[in-house]
Structures are given as structure tokens and as C-alpha cells.
mmCIF file of C-alpha atoms in Angstrom:
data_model
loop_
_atom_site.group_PDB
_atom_site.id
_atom_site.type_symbol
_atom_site.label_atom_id
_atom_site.label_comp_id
_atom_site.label_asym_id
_atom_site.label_seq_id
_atom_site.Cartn_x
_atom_site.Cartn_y
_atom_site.Cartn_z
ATOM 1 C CA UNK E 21 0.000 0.000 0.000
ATOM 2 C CA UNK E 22 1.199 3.786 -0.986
ATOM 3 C CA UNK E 23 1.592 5.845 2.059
ATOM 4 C CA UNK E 24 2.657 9.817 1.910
ATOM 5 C CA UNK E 25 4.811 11.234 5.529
ATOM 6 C CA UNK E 26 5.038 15.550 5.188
ATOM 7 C CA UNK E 27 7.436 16.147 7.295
ATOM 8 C CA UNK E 28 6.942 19.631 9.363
ATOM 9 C CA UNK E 29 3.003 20.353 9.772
ATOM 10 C CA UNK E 30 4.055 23.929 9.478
ATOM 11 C CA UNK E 31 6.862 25.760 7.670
ATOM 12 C CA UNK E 32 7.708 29.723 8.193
ATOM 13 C CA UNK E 33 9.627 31.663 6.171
ATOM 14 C CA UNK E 34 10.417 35.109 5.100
ATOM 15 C CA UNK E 35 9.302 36.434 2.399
ATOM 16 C CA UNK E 36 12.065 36.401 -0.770
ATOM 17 C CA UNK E 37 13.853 33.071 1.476
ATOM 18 C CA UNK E 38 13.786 29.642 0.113
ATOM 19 C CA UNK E 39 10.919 27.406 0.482
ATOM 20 C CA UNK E 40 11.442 23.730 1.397
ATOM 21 C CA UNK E 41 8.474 21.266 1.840
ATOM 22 C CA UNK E 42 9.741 18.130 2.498
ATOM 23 C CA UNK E 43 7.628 14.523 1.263
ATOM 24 C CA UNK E 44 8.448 10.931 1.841
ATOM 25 C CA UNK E 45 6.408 8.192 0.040
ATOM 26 C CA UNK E 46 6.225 4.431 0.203
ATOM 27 C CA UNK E 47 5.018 2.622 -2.720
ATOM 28 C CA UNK E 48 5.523 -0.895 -3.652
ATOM 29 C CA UNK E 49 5.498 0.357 -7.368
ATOM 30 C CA UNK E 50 6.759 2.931 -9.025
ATOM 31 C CA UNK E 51 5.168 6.096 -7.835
ATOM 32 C CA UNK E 52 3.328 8.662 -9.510
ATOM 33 C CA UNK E 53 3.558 11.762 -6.788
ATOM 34 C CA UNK E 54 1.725 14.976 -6.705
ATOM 35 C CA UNK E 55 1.787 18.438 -5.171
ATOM 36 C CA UNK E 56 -1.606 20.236 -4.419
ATOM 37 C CA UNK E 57 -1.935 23.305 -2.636
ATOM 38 C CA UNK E 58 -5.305 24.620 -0.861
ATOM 39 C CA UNK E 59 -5.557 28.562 -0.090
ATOM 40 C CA UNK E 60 -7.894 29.040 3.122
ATOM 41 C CA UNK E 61 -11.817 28.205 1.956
ATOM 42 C CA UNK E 62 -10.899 26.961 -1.232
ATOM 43 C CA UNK E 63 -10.434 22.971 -2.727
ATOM 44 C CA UNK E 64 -7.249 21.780 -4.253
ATOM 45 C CA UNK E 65 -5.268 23.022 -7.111
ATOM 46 C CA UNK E 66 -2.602 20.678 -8.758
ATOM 47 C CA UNK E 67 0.942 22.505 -8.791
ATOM 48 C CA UNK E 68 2.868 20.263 -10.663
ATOM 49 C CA UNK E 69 3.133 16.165 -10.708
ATOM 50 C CA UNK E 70 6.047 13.487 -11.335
ATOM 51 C CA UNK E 71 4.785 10.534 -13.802
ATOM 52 C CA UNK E 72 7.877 9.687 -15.727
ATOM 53 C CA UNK E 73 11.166 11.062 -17.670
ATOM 54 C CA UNK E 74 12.507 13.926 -16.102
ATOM 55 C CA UNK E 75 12.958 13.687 -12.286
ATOM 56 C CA UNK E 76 12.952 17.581 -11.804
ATOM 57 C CA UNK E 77 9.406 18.631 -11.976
ATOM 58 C CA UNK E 78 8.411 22.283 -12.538
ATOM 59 C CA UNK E 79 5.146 23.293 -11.626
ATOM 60 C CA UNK E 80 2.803 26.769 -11.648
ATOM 61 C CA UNK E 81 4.037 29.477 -9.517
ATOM 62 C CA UNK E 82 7.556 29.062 -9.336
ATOM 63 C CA UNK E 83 7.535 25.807 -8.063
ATOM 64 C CA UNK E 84 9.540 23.188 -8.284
ATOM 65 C CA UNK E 85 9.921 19.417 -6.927
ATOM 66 C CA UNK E 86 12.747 16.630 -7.556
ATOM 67 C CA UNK E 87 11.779 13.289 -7.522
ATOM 68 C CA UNK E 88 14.452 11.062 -5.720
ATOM 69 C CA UNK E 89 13.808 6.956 -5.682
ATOM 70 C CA UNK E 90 16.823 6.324 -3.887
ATOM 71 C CA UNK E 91 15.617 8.689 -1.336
ATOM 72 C CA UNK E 92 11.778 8.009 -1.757
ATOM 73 C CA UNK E 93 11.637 11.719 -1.707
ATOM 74 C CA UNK E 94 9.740 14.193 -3.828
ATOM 75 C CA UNK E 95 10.488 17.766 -1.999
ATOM 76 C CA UNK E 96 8.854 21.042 -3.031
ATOM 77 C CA UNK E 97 10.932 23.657 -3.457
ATOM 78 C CA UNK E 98 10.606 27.940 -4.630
ATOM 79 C CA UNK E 99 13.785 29.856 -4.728
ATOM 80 C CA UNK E 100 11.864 33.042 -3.381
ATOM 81 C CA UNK E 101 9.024 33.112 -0.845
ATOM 82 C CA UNK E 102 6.364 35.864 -1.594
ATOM 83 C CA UNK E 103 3.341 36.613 0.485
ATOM 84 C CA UNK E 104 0.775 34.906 -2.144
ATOM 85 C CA UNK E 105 1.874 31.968 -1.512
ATOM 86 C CA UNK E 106 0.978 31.277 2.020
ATOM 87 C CA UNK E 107 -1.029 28.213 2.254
ATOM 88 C CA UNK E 108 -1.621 24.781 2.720
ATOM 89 C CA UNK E 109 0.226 22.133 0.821
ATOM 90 C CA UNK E 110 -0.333 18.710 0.340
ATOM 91 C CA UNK E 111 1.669 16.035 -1.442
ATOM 92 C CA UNK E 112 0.227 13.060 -2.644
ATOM 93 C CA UNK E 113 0.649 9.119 -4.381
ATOM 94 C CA UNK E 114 -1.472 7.827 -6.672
ATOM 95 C CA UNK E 115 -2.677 4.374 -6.135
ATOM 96 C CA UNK E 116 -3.130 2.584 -9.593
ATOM 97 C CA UNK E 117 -6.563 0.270 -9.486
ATOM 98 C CA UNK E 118 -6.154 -3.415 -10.648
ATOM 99 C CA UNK E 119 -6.420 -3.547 -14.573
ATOM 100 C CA UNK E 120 -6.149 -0.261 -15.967
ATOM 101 C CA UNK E 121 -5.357 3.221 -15.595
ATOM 102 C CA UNK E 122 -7.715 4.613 -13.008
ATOM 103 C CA UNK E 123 -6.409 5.354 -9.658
ATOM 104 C CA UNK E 124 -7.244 7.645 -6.314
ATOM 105 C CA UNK E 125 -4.960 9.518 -4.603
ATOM 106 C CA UNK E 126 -3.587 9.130 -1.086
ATOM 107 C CA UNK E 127 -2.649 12.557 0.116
ATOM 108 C CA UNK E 128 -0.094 13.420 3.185
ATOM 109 C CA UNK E 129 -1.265 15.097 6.154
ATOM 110 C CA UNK E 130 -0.308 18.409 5.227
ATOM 111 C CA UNK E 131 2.171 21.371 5.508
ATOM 112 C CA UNK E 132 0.773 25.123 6.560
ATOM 113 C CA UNK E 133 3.328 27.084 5.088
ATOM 114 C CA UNK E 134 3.344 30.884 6.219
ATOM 115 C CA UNK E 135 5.445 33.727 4.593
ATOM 116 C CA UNK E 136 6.617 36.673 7.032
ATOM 117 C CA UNK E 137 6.910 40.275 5.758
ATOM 118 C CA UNK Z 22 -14.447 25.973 -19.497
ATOM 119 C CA UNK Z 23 -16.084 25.086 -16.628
ATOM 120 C CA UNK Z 24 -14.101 23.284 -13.445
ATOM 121 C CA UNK Z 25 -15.350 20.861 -11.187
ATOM 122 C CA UNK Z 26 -18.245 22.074 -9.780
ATOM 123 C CA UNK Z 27 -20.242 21.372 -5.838
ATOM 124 C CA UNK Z 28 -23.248 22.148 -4.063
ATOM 125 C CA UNK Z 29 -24.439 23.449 -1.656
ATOM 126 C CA UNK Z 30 -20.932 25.175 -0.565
ATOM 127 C CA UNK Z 31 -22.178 24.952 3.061
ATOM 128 C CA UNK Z 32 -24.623 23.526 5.214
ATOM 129 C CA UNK Z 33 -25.708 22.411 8.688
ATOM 130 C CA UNK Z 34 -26.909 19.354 9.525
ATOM 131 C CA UNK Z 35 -28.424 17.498 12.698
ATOM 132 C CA UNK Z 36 -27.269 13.761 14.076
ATOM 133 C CA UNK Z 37 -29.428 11.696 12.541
ATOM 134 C CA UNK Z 38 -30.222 13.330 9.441
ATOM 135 C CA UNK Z 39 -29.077 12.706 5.752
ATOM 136 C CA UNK Z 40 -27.360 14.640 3.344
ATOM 137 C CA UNK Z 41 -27.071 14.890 -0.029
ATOM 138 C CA UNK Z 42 -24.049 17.048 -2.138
ATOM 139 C CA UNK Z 43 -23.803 17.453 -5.587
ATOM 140 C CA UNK Z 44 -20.836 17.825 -8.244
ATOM 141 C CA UNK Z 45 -20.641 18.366 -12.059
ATOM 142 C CA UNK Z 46 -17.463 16.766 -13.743
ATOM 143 C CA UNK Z 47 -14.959 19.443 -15.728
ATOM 144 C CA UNK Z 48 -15.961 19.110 -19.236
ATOM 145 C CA UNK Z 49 -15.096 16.047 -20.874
ATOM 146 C CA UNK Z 50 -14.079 14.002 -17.645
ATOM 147 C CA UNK Z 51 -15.779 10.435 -17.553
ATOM 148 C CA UNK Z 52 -14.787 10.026 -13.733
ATOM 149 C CA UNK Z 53 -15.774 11.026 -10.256
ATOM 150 C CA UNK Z 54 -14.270 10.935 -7.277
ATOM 151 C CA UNK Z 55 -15.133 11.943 -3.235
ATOM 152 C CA UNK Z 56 -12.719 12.528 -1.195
ATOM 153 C CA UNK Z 57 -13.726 14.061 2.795
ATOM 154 C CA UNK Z 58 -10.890 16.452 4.529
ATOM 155 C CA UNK Z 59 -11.105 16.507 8.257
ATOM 156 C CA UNK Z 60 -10.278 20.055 9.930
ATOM 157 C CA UNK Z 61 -6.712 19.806 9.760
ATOM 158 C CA UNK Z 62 -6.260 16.738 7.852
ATOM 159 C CA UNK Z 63 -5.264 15.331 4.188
ATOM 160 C CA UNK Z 64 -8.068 14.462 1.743
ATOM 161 C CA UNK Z 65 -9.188 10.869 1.874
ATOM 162 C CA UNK Z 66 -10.714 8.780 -0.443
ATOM 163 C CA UNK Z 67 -14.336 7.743 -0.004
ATOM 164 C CA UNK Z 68 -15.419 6.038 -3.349
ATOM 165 C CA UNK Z 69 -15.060 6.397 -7.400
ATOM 166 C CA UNK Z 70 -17.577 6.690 -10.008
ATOM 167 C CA UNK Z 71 -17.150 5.408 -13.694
ATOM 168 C CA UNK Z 72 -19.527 4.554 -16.150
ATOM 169 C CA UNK Z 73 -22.646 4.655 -13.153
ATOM 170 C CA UNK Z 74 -20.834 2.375 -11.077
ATOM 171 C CA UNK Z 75 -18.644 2.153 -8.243
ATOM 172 C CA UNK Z 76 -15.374 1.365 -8.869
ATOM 173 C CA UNK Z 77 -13.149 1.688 -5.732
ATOM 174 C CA UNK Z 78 -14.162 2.592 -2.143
ATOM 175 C CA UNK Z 79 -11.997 3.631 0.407
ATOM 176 C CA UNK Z 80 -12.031 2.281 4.181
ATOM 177 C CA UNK Z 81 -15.858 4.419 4.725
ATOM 178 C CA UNK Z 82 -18.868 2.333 6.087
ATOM 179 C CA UNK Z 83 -21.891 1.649 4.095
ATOM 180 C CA UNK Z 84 -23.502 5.165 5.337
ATOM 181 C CA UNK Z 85 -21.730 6.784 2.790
ATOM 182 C CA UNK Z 86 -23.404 6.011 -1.062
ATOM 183 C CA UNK Z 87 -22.926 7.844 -4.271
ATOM 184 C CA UNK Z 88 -24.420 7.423 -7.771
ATOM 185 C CA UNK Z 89 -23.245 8.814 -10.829
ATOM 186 C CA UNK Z 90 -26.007 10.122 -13.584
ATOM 187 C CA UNK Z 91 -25.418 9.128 -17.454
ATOM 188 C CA UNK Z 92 -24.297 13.011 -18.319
ATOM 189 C CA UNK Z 93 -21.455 12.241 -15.700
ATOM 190 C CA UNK Z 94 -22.479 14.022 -12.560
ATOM 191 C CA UNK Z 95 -22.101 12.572 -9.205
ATOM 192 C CA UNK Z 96 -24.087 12.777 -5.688
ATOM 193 C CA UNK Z 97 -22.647 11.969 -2.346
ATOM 194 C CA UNK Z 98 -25.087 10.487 0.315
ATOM 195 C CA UNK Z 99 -24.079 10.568 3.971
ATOM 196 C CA UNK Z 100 -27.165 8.265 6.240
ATOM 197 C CA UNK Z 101 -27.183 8.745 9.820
ATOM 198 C CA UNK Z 102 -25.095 11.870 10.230
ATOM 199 C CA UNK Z 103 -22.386 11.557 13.148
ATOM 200 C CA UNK Z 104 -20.649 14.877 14.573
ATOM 201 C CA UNK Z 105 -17.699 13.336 12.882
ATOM 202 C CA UNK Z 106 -19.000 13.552 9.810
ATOM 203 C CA UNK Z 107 -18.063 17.500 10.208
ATOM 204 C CA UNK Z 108 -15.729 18.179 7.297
ATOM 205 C CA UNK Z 109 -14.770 19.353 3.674
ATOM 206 C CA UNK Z 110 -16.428 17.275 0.939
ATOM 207 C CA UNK Z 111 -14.463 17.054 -2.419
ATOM 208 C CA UNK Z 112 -15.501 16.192 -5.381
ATOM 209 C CA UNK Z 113 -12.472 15.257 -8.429
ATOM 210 C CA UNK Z 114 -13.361 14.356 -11.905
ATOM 211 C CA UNK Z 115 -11.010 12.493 -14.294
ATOM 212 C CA UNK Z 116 -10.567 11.279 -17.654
ATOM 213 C CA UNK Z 117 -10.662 7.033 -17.479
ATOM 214 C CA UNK Z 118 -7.903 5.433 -19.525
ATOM 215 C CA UNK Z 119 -5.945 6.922 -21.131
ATOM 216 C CA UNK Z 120 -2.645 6.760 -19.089
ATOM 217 C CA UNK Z 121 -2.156 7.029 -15.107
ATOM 218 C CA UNK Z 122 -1.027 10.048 -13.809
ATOM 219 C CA UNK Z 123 -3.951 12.200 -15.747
ATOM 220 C CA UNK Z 124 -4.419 15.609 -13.718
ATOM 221 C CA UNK Z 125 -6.840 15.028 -11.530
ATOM 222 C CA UNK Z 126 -9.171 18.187 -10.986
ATOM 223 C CA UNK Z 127 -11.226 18.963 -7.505
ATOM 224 C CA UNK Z 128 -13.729 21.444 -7.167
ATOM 225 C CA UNK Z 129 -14.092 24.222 -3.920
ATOM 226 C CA UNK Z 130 -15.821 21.492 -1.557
ATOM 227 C CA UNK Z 131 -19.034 21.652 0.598
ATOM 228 C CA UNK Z 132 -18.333 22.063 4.112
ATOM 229 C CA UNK Z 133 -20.765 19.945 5.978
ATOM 230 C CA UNK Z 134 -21.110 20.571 9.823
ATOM 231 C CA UNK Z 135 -23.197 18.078 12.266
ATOM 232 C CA UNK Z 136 -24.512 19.576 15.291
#
């Protein structure tokens, strides 16, 4: 079974500093991972995703995540904080069903990432 | 091009009761999904929709049904509403088949309280 660990329930930084958001998976296969972020009152919007090829993923807004199998890592990263993007982020693993392509997705628990002035 | 779409956005509910939300696929997307976020919690999975049956379920008892209509839509049932019911409700659509890893879009939720 997939599992997702976010390490850090909430990040700080200052705005223009580096952003780090830091996901672990376990999957028996290989894994296709996902990063979603959720502004306050609002559902999920997909910032970038890791199926194959190229194991540096760039996403919307900046962002940026490498995918590491030796690590089982897949760590967000944005080389300048700014105030817009304070929110929630969630990484996740998709979880192929048995005999085709559809699948669900099994989502961490969560990073709250705030962005000081 | 319209997203994933949900209602009601909000409502409140009493133990007991049932409830029923509502979600419209993004155009062209064959698949639903429901996923309910706990305050302060990841998503979960609750069931998925394709061609107007259920195709997976997650680890949620038998209170919680869906059906999906032949123009794709989807409702959510919840029997017996339990104050921990209380949380987000998403709905994601899908397109079915073509290769994994297809973008999965949610909508804005409905937040469902129990009192």
C-alpha cells in the first residue's frame, strides 16, 4: 500500500527566502507523486506532478519538486518566498486500481506554510 | 471551461439526518471521485464513479453512497449523520484510460457541519 509522511506540519519563512516542503512516500510500485496546494476556503489546485522522464518537476508558480527513488523523496521547493503563496500544501501518491489506468490519490497530512513580511 | 463544480458550498446538519451534495465533472471528464478532509487533515478517499458504477471505495462504512447520472455528474449520500461527519467534501473528476497520472481536478468542496 502507498503511504505519503510531510514532514513539518508547518513551515515559516520570510518572504524572498527559500521554500522547502519536504515529502516521503512508500510505494511498492513505481510512484506517480503529486503536489496540491489549498488557499484558506478553497479545494485543491494541482501545482505540478512526477509521472515519468525527467525527475525535476516544474510546476505553476515558481515551483519546483525533484523526484528522488533512492531517497523516496519528492520535496517542493521555490527559490523566493512571496506573500501569495501562504497556504496549505499537500503532497500526494497515486494508487493505480487493478487492470487499468484509473487510480485515487492518497494525500499526506499536510504542511501550513506561512510567509513573514 | 467550466471546473469541477459542488453544491451546496455549506450547510448544517443534525445527528441523525441525511445529506445529499452534488458535483458536475470538468468538461469532458468520464470520472468522479469523493474525497472528505477533516479540519486539519489530508483528503481521503471515499469512493469512485465510472460509467454509473462504483469502482473503488476507500475504508468508509456503508452510510456513505454515491451514484453517478449518465451526463457524468455525481451525488454523495451521507445516512445517519455523526458529529464526525463535520468536514470538507471534495468532489475530483477524471478522464478514465488513457494513461495514469492524468491531472486530476477537484472542485471548492461543501463544508458539511453536524450539530
Amino acid at each position: 500500500a502507498q503511504s505519503v509522511t510531510q514532514l513539518g506540519s508547518h513551515v515559516s519563512v520570510s518572504e524572498g527566502a527559500l521554500v522547502l516542503l519536504r515529502c516521503n512516500y512508500s510505494s511498492s510500485v513505481p510512484p506517480y507523486l503529486f503536489w496540491y496546494v489549498q488557499y484558506p476556503n478553497q479545494g485543491l489546485q494541482l501545482l505540478l506532478k512526477y509521472t515519468t522522464g525527467a525527475t525535476l518537476v516544474k510546476g505553476i508558480n515558481g515551483f519546483e519538486a525533484e523526484f528522488k527513488k533512492s531517497e523516496t523523496s519528492f520535496h517542493l521547493t521555490k527559490p523566493s518566498a512571496h506573500m501569495s503563496d501562504a497556504a496549505e500544501y499537500f503532497c500526494a501518491v497515486s494508487v493505480t486500481a487493478s487492470g487499468g489506468s484509473n487510480y485515487k490519490l492518497t494525500f499526506g497530512k499536510g504542511t501550513l506554510l506561512t510567509v513573514n513580511p | 471551461d467550466a471546473g469541477v463544480t459542488q453544491s451546496p458550498t455549506h450547510l448544517i446538519k443534525t445527528r441523525g439526518q441525511q445529506v445529499t451534495l452534488r458535483c458536475s465533472p470538468k468538461s469532458g471528464h468520464d470520472t468522479v471521485s469523493w474525497y472528505q478532509q477533516a479540519l486539519g487533515q489530508g483528503p481521503q478517499f471515499i469512493f469512485q464513479y465510472y460509467e454509473e458504477e462504483e469502482r473503488q471505495r476507500g475504508n468508509f462504512p456503508d452510510r456513505f453512497s454515491g451514484h453517478q447520472f449518465p451526463n457524468y455528474s455525481s451525488e454523495l449520500n451521507v445516512n445517519a449523520l455523526l458529529l464526525g461527519d463535520s468536514a470538507l467534501y471534495l468532489c475530483a473528476s477524471s478522464l478514465r484510460g488513457i494513461s495514469v497520472g492524468n491531472t486530476i481536478y477537484f472542485g471548492e468542496g461543501s463544508w458539511l457541519t453536524v450539530v
